[in-house]
Amino acid sequence: MAHSTTSKKQKILIVFLCFWVAFFEGFDLQAPGIAAQGIAASYALDQVQMGYVFSLGVFGMLFGAFFGGRVADYLGQKKVLMLSIGIFGVFMALTAIAPNLEILYLARFLTGLGLGAAMPTMISVVGDEATEENRGKLNSLMYCGLPVGAIFVAGLAMLVTDIKWQTLFLIGGLTPLLLIPFMAVILKDKPRVVKQASNEDVPGMAQVLFKQQQYKNTLPLWVGFFFTLMINYILISWLPNLLMQQGLEKQQAFLVMLVFQVGAVIGTLGLGYLLDRLKLWQMAVIIYSGLFIALSLLFTTTAVPVLILAGVMGGIFSTGGQSILYGISPIFYSGSGKVTGVGTAISLGRLGAMTGPLLTGKILALGLGTTGILMASLPAVVVSAVAVTALSRYKAKQDSR
């Protein structure tokens, strides 16, 4: 195993580096939600077109996660991680100076493509350093970079009230490029997988995902990822806008978004700690019950103190729940197919993440408001809970073998 050959210092550096990659993903996820009104004003966009701005980045992530994971199994994780950060940084910066709507859409798509390839690679890099005892802890330390990045954007927008949306995207695009030289030095390049006489060295995608009884892990994992990320992205993309439509002032809406992301840090670290101690079905009960309550409060009340509480809960259970899925996904796949398995699960999650903001745009355009969004979200919570509970059963069987 890789973790036995890695010095403790290097292990810390690897997790720290991946934390910063996650930080910039969080920055990019939150920036369009914070900048939504500015972007809509600059390009004269309606709600459906804003749905595309949110979703095209996620659409890029879907392709990035799907192909990036596969490419990393061949070329090595280090090269793919460096390349994906380069693509992400350049095109996020381009978003800020896009001369027209078409270039804006393209820049969002390619930003997502770079980020999408980074995530499964990064999860596998950290997974290679983890043991059964510290898997939840290491994964949550890496993944909490995502809500911290989002907090940074929300905090910046609250503190610098007249900050231009273009400035946010330039900061988020140019800064991650500084990580690339550090990656070149710190990350180890795993020996690439070479196809030899036996085809088992590089298993085909279908073999990785469905061979023998593997589909019993793959399908519930996909369902859990799809619906959990769908809800998470509805909240990240639309919440500030929805709260302002419910009558909150801009700064109050940003405050709820800020505490949502503070909750996300608490959830990522707290649930990661619990993952090393509880059974997966117990985690599912905690996460999805909490999410059910949080959504019900967020979309039915206008009282700011209640919204702040609901915002914290929403962050704990939607982003925290998502980080648990990321943490457990590598254990269902082995060997050279691991990044492929994780990458396809994340791709399905991205499909949900893309569906969420688009669906919300359509629901709002139909005039169904937050009640319509709530009605679309709650069944998704129940389905996710069932899927993750099913995974618990299969995990217990695997552990007993």
Coordinates of C-alpha atoms in Angstrom, one line a residue:
M1 CA 0.0 0.0 0.0
A2 CA 1.1 3.5 -0.8
H3 CA 0.6 4.8 2.7
S4 CA 3.4 2.7 4.1
T5 CA 6.0 4.2 1.8
T6 CA 5.0 7.8 2.2
S7 CA 6.7 9.8 5.0
K8 CA 4.3 11.5 7.5
K9 CA 5.5 14.9 6.4
Q10 CA 4.8 14.2 2.7
K11 CA 1.4 12.7 3.5
I12 CA 0.5 16.0 5.3
L13 CA 1.7 18.0 2.3
I14 CA -0.3 15.9 -0.1
V15 CA -3.5 16.3 1.9
F16 CA -2.7 20.1 2.3
L17 CA -2.2 20.5 -1.4
C18 CA -5.5 18.6 -2.2
F19 CA -7.2 20.9 0.4
W20 CA -6.2 23.9 -1.7
V21 CA -7.6 22.2 -4.9
A22 CA -10.9 21.7 -3.0
F23 CA -10.7 25.3 -1.8
F24 CA -10.7 26.6 -5.4
E25 CA -13.5 24.2 -6.4
G26 CA -15.5 25.7 -3.5
F27 CA -14.6 29.2 -4.6
D28 CA -15.8 28.4 -8.2
L29 CA -19.0 26.7 -7.0
Q30 CA -20.1 29.7 -4.8
A31 CA -18.9 32.5 -7.1
P32 CA -21.7 32.3 -9.7
G33 CA -24.4 32.3 -6.9
I34 CA -22.9 35.4 -5.3
A35 CA -22.3 37.0 -8.7
A36 CA -25.6 36.0 -10.2
Q37 CA -27.2 39.4 -10.2
G38 CA -24.1 41.0 -11.6
I39 CA -23.8 38.4 -14.4
A40 CA -27.5 38.7 -15.2
A41 CA -27.2 42.5 -15.4
S42 CA -24.0 42.4 -17.5
Y43 CA -25.4 40.0 -20.2
A44 CA -29.2 40.8 -19.7
L45 CA -30.0 37.2 -18.8
D46 CA -33.4 35.7 -17.6
Q47 CA -33.8 33.0 -15.0
V48 CA -33.6 30.1 -17.4
Q49 CA -30.3 31.5 -19.0
M50 CA -28.9 32.0 -15.4
G51 CA -29.7 28.3 -14.9
Y52 CA -27.5 27.5 -17.9
V53 CA -24.6 29.7 -16.4
F54 CA -24.9 27.6 -13.2
S55 CA -25.3 24.3 -14.9
L56 CA -22.7 24.5 -17.8
G57 CA -19.9 24.6 -15.2
V58 CA -21.3 21.4 -13.7
F59 CA -21.8 19.9 -17.2
G60 CA -18.1 20.4 -17.8
M61 CA -17.4 18.7 -14.4
L62 CA -19.4 15.7 -15.5
F63 CA -17.2 15.2 -18.5
G64 CA -14.1 16.0 -16.5
A65 CA -14.9 13.5 -13.8
F66 CA -15.8 10.8 -16.3
F67 CA -12.8 11.1 -18.6
G68 CA -10.3 12.5 -16.1
G69 CA -10.7 9.5 -13.8
R70 CA -10.1 7.2 -16.8
V71 CA -7.1 9.1 -18.1
A72 CA -5.6 9.2 -14.6
D73 CA -5.7 5.4 -14.5
Y74 CA -3.4 5.4 -17.6
L75 CA -1.3 8.6 -17.4
G76 CA -0.9 8.9 -13.6
Q77 CA -2.6 11.1 -11.1
K78 CA 0.1 13.8 -10.9
K79 CA -0.1 14.8 -14.6
V80 CA -3.9 14.8 -14.7
L81 CA -4.1 16.9 -11.5
M82 CA -1.6 19.5 -12.8
L83 CA -3.3 19.7 -16.2
S84 CA -6.8 20.0 -14.8
I85 CA -5.8 22.8 -12.4
G86 CA -4.2 24.7 -15.4
I87 CA -7.4 24.4 -17.5
F88 CA -9.6 25.4 -14.6
G89 CA -7.6 28.5 -13.7
V90 CA -7.3 29.8 -17.2
F91 CA -11.0 29.5 -18.1
M92 CA -12.2 30.8 -14.7
A93 CA -10.2 33.9 -15.4
L94 CA -11.6 34.1 -18.9
T95 CA -15.1 34.0 -17.5
A96 CA -14.4 37.5 -16.1
I97 CA -13.6 39.0 -19.5
A98 CA -15.9 37.0 -21.7
P99 CA -17.0 39.5 -24.5
N100 CA -20.4 37.8 -25.2
L101 CA -22.8 35.2 -23.8
E102 CA -21.4 32.3 -26.0
I103 CA -17.9 32.8 -24.7
L104 CA -19.3 33.0 -21.1
Y105 CA -21.1 29.7 -21.6
L106 CA -17.9 28.1 -23.1
A107 CA -15.7 29.5 -20.3
R108 CA -18.0 28.1 -17.7
F109 CA -18.1 24.6 -19.4
L110 CA -14.2 24.5 -19.7
T111 CA -13.8 25.7 -16.1
G112 CA -16.0 22.8 -15.0
L113 CA -14.0 20.4 -17.2
G114 CA -10.8 21.2 -15.4
L115 CA -12.3 21.0 -12.0
G116 CA -14.2 17.8 -12.8
A117 CA -11.0 16.0 -13.7
A118 CA -9.3 17.2 -10.6
M119 CA -11.8 15.9 -8.1
P120 CA -11.7 12.0 -8.6
T121 CA -7.9 12.2 -9.0
M122 CA -7.6 14.1 -5.8
I123 CA -9.9 11.8 -3.9
S124 CA -7.8 8.8 -5.1
V125 CA -4.6 10.5 -4.2
V126 CA -5.8 11.0 -0.6
G127 CA -7.4 7.5 -0.7
D128 CA -4.0 6.1 -1.5
E129 CA -2.6 7.7 1.7
A130 CA -5.5 6.6 3.9
T131 CA -5.9 3.6 6.2
E132 CA -9.2 2.2 7.4
E133 CA -8.6 4.0 10.8
N134 CA -8.0 7.5 9.3
R135 CA -10.0 7.4 6.0
G136 CA -12.8 9.6 7.3
K137 CA -10.4 12.1 8.9
L138 CA -8.0 12.5 6.0
N139 CA -10.8 12.8 3.5
S140 CA -12.7 15.4 5.5
L141 CA -9.5 17.4 6.1
M142 CA -9.0 17.5 2.3
Y143 CA -12.7 18.0 1.4
C144 CA -13.3 20.8 3.9
G145 CA -11.3 23.0 1.6
L146 CA -14.5 23.2 -0.5
P147 CA -16.7 24.9 2.0
V148 CA -13.8 27.0 3.2
G149 CA -13.3 28.3 -0.4
A150 CA -17.1 29.0 -0.6
I151 CA -16.9 30.9 2.8
F152 CA -14.1 33.0 1.4
V153 CA -16.2 34.1 -1.5
A154 CA -19.3 34.7 0.5
G155 CA -17.3 36.6 3.2
L156 CA -15.5 38.7 0.5
A157 CA -18.9 39.6 -1.0
M158 CA -20.2 40.7 2.4
L159 CA -17.2 42.7 3.5
V160 CA -16.5 44.4 0.1
T161 CA -20.0 45.3 -0.8
D162 CA -19.2 46.9 -4.1
I163 CA -16.8 44.2 -5.3
K164 CA -17.3 43.6 -9.1
W165 CA -18.3 40.0 -10.0
Q166 CA -15.4 40.0 -12.6
T167 CA -12.9 40.6 -9.8
L168 CA -14.1 37.5 -8.0
F169 CA -13.6 35.4 -11.1
L170 CA -10.1 36.8 -11.8
I171 CA -9.0 36.0 -8.2
G172 CA -10.5 32.5 -8.4
G173 CA -8.9 31.8 -11.8
L174 CA -5.4 33.2 -11.5
T175 CA -4.5 32.1 -7.9
P176 CA -4.8 28.3 -8.3
L177 CA -2.2 28.4 -11.1
L178 CA 0.3 29.1 -8.3
L179 CA -0.4 25.5 -7.0
I180 CA 1.0 23.8 -10.2
P181 CA 4.8 24.1 -9.3
F182 CA 4.1 22.8 -5.8
M183 CA 2.3 19.8 -7.3
A184 CA 5.2 19.1 -9.5
V185 CA 7.5 18.8 -6.5
I186 CA 5.2 17.3 -3.8
L187 CA 3.1 14.7 -5.7
K188 CA 4.5 11.3 -6.5
D189 CA 3.9 9.9 -9.9
K190 CA 2.5 6.4 -9.5
P191 CA 3.7 4.0 -12.1
R192 CA 1.3 4.1 -15.0
V193 CA -0.9 1.0 -15.8
V194 CA 0.4 -0.7 -18.9
K195 CA -1.6 -3.2 -20.8
Q196 CA 0.2 -6.5 -20.9
A197 CA -0.7 -10.0 -22.1
S198 CA -3.4 -10.2 -19.5
N199 CA -6.3 -7.8 -20.0
E200 CA -6.9 -7.8 -16.2
D201 CA -4.2 -5.1 -15.8
V202 CA -6.4 -2.4 -17.2
P203 CA -10.0 -3.6 -16.7
G204 CA -12.6 -2.3 -19.0
M205 CA -15.0 0.3 -17.6
A206 CA -18.0 -2.1 -17.6
Q207 CA -15.9 -4.7 -15.9
V208 CA -14.8 -2.2 -13.1
L209 CA -18.4 -1.0 -12.6
F210 CA -20.5 -4.2 -13.0
K211 CA -18.4 -7.4 -12.9
Q212 CA -19.7 -10.2 -10.7
Q213 CA -21.9 -8.5 -8.0
Q214 CA -20.2 -5.1 -8.4
Y215 CA -23.4 -3.5 -9.8
K216 CA -24.9 -3.9 -6.3
N217 CA -22.4 -1.3 -5.1
T218 CA -22.2 0.8 -8.3
L219 CA -25.9 1.5 -8.7
P220 CA -26.8 2.6 -5.1
L221 CA -23.6 4.7 -5.1
W222 CA -24.7 6.4 -8.4
V223 CA -28.2 7.1 -7.0
G224 CA -26.8 8.5 -3.7
F225 CA -24.4 10.8 -5.6
F226 CA -27.0 12.0 -8.1
F227 CA -29.7 13.1 -5.6
T228 CA -27.4 14.4 -2.9
L229 CA -25.4 16.6 -5.3
M230 CA -28.7 17.7 -7.0
I231 CA -29.9 19.2 -3.6
N232 CA -26.5 20.5 -2.7
Y233 CA -26.2 22.5 -6.0
I234 CA -29.7 23.8 -5.8
L235 CA -28.8 25.4 -2.5
I236 CA -25.3 26.6 -3.5
S237 CA -26.5 28.1 -6.8
W238 CA -29.9 29.5 -6.1
L239 CA -30.2 30.1 -2.3
P240 CA -29.0 33.8 -2.2
N241 CA -31.4 34.6 -5.1
L242 CA -34.3 32.7 -3.6
L243 CA -33.9 34.4 -0.2
M244 CA -33.9 37.8 -1.9
Q245 CA -37.1 36.9 -3.7
Q246 CA -38.5 35.9 -0.3
G247 CA -37.9 39.5 0.8
L248 CA -34.5 39.3 2.5
E249 CA -32.0 42.1 1.9
K250 CA -28.9 41.3 -0.1
Q251 CA -26.6 41.2 3.0
Q252 CA -29.0 39.0 4.9
A253 CA -29.2 36.5 2.0
F254 CA -25.4 36.5 1.8
L255 CA -25.2 35.9 5.6
V256 CA -27.5 32.8 5.3
M257 CA -25.2 31.6 2.5
L258 CA -22.1 32.3 4.7
V259 CA -23.5 30.2 7.6
F260 CA -24.5 27.5 5.1
Q261 CA -20.8 27.2 4.2
V262 CA -19.7 27.4 7.9
G263 CA -22.2 24.5 8.5
A264 CA -20.5 22.7 5.5
V265 CA -17.1 22.9 7.2
I266 CA -18.6 21.6 10.5
G267 CA -20.5 18.8 8.6
T268 CA -17.5 17.8 6.6
L269 CA -15.2 17.5 9.6
G270 CA -17.8 16.3 12.1
L271 CA -19.4 13.6 9.8
G272 CA -15.9 12.6 8.7
Y273 CA -15.1 11.9 12.4
L274 CA -18.3 9.9 12.8
L275 CA -17.6 7.9 9.6
D276 CA -14.6 6.3 11.3
R277 CA -16.9 5.3 14.3
L278 CA -20.5 4.6 13.0
K279 CA -22.0 2.1 10.5
L280 CA -22.9 3.5 7.1
W281 CA -26.7 3.1 7.6
Q282 CA -26.5 5.1 10.9
M283 CA -24.7 7.9 8.9
A284 CA -27.5 7.8 6.3
V285 CA -30.2 8.2 9.0
I286 CA -28.3 11.2 10.5
I287 CA -27.5 12.9 7.2
Y288 CA -30.8 12.6 5.4
S289 CA -33.1 13.3 8.4
G290 CA -31.1 16.5 9.0
L291 CA -31.3 17.5 5.4
F292 CA -35.0 16.9 5.2
I293 CA -35.6 19.2 8.2
A294 CA -33.2 21.9 6.8
L295 CA -34.9 22.0 3.4
S296 CA -38.3 22.2 5.0
L297 CA -37.3 25.2 7.0
L298 CA -35.3 27.0 4.3
F299 CA -38.1 27.0 1.8
T300 CA -41.1 27.7 4.1
T301 CA -40.0 30.5 6.5
T302 CA -38.8 34.2 6.1
A303 CA -37.7 34.6 9.8
V304 CA -34.0 35.4 9.6
P305 CA -33.0 33.6 12.8
V306 CA -34.8 30.4 11.6
L307 CA -33.2 30.8 8.2
I308 CA -29.7 31.1 9.8
L309 CA -30.3 27.9 11.8
A310 CA -31.7 26.2 8.6
G311 CA -28.7 27.5 6.6
V312 CA -26.2 26.0 9.1
M313 CA -28.1 22.6 9.1
G314 CA -28.3 22.7 5.3
G315 CA -24.5 23.1 5.0
I316 CA -23.8 20.4 7.6
F317 CA -26.0 17.7 6.0
S318 CA -25.8 18.5 2.2
T319 CA -22.1 19.3 1.8
G320 CA -21.2 17.1 4.8
G321 CA -23.2 14.3 3.3
Q322 CA -21.7 14.8 0.0
S323 CA -18.2 14.6 1.5
I324 CA -19.1 11.2 3.1
L325 CA -20.1 9.8 -0.3
Y326 CA -16.7 11.0 -1.6
G327 CA -15.0 9.4 1.4
I328 CA -16.6 6.0 1.0
S329 CA -16.6 5.7 -2.9
P330 CA -13.0 4.4 -3.2
I331 CA -13.6 1.4 -0.9
F332 CA -16.0 -0.2 -3.3
Y333 CA -13.4 -0.4 -6.1
S334 CA -9.9 -1.9 -6.2
G335 CA -6.6 -1.7 -8.0
S336 CA -6.2 0.0 -11.3
G337 CA -10.0 0.6 -11.7
K338 CA -10.3 2.7 -8.5
V339 CA -10.1 6.2 -10.2
T340 CA -12.5 5.0 -12.9
G341 CA -15.0 3.7 -10.3
V342 CA -14.8 6.9 -8.3
G343 CA -14.8 9.1 -11.4
T344 CA -18.0 7.6 -12.8
A345 CA -19.8 7.9 -9.4
I346 CA -18.8 11.6 -9.4
S347 CA -20.0 12.0 -13.0
L348 CA -23.4 10.7 -12.0
G349 CA -23.3 13.2 -9.1
R350 CA -22.4 16.0 -11.5
L351 CA -25.4 15.0 -13.6
G352 CA -27.6 15.5 -10.5
A353 CA -25.7 18.7 -9.7
M354 CA -26.5 20.0 -13.3
T355 CA -30.1 18.9 -13.1
G356 CA -30.7 20.8 -9.8
P357 CA -30.0 24.4 -10.9
L358 CA -31.7 23.8 -14.3
L359 CA -34.8 22.3 -12.7
T360 CA -34.9 25.2 -10.2
G361 CA -34.7 27.8 -13.1
K362 CA -37.7 26.0 -14.8
I363 CA -39.7 25.7 -11.6
L364 CA -39.2 29.5 -10.9
A365 CA -40.1 30.3 -14.6
L366 CA -43.3 28.4 -14.2
G367 CA -44.2 30.5 -11.1
L368 CA -44.2 27.6 -8.6
G369 CA -41.7 29.4 -6.3
T370 CA -40.0 27.9 -3.3
T371 CA -42.9 25.5 -2.6
G372 CA -42.3 23.9 -6.0
I373 CA -38.6 23.5 -5.3
L374 CA -39.3 21.9 -1.9
M375 CA -41.7 19.4 -3.5
A376 CA -39.0 18.5 -6.0
S377 CA -36.3 18.2 -3.3
L378 CA -37.8 16.1 -0.5
P379 CA -38.4 12.9 -2.5
A380 CA -34.7 13.1 -3.6
V381 CA -33.7 13.1 0.1
V382 CA -35.7 9.9 0.8
V383 CA -34.3 8.1 -2.3
S384 CA -30.7 9.0 -1.3
A385 CA -31.2 7.7 2.2
V386 CA -32.5 4.4 0.9
A387 CA -29.5 4.1 -1.6
V388 CA -26.8 4.8 1.1
T389 CA -28.5 2.4 3.5
A390 CA -28.3 -0.3 0.8
L391 CA -24.6 0.4 0.4
S392 CA -24.2 -0.1 4.2
R393 CA -25.5 -3.7 3.8
Y394 CA -23.0 -4.5 1.0
K395 CA -20.1 -2.8 2.8
A396 CA -20.9 -4.9 6.0
K397 CA -20.8 -8.1 3.8
Q398 CA -17.4 -7.0 2.2
D399 CA -16.0 -6.3 5.7
S400 CA -17.0 -9.7 7.0
R401 CA -15.3 -11.6 4.2

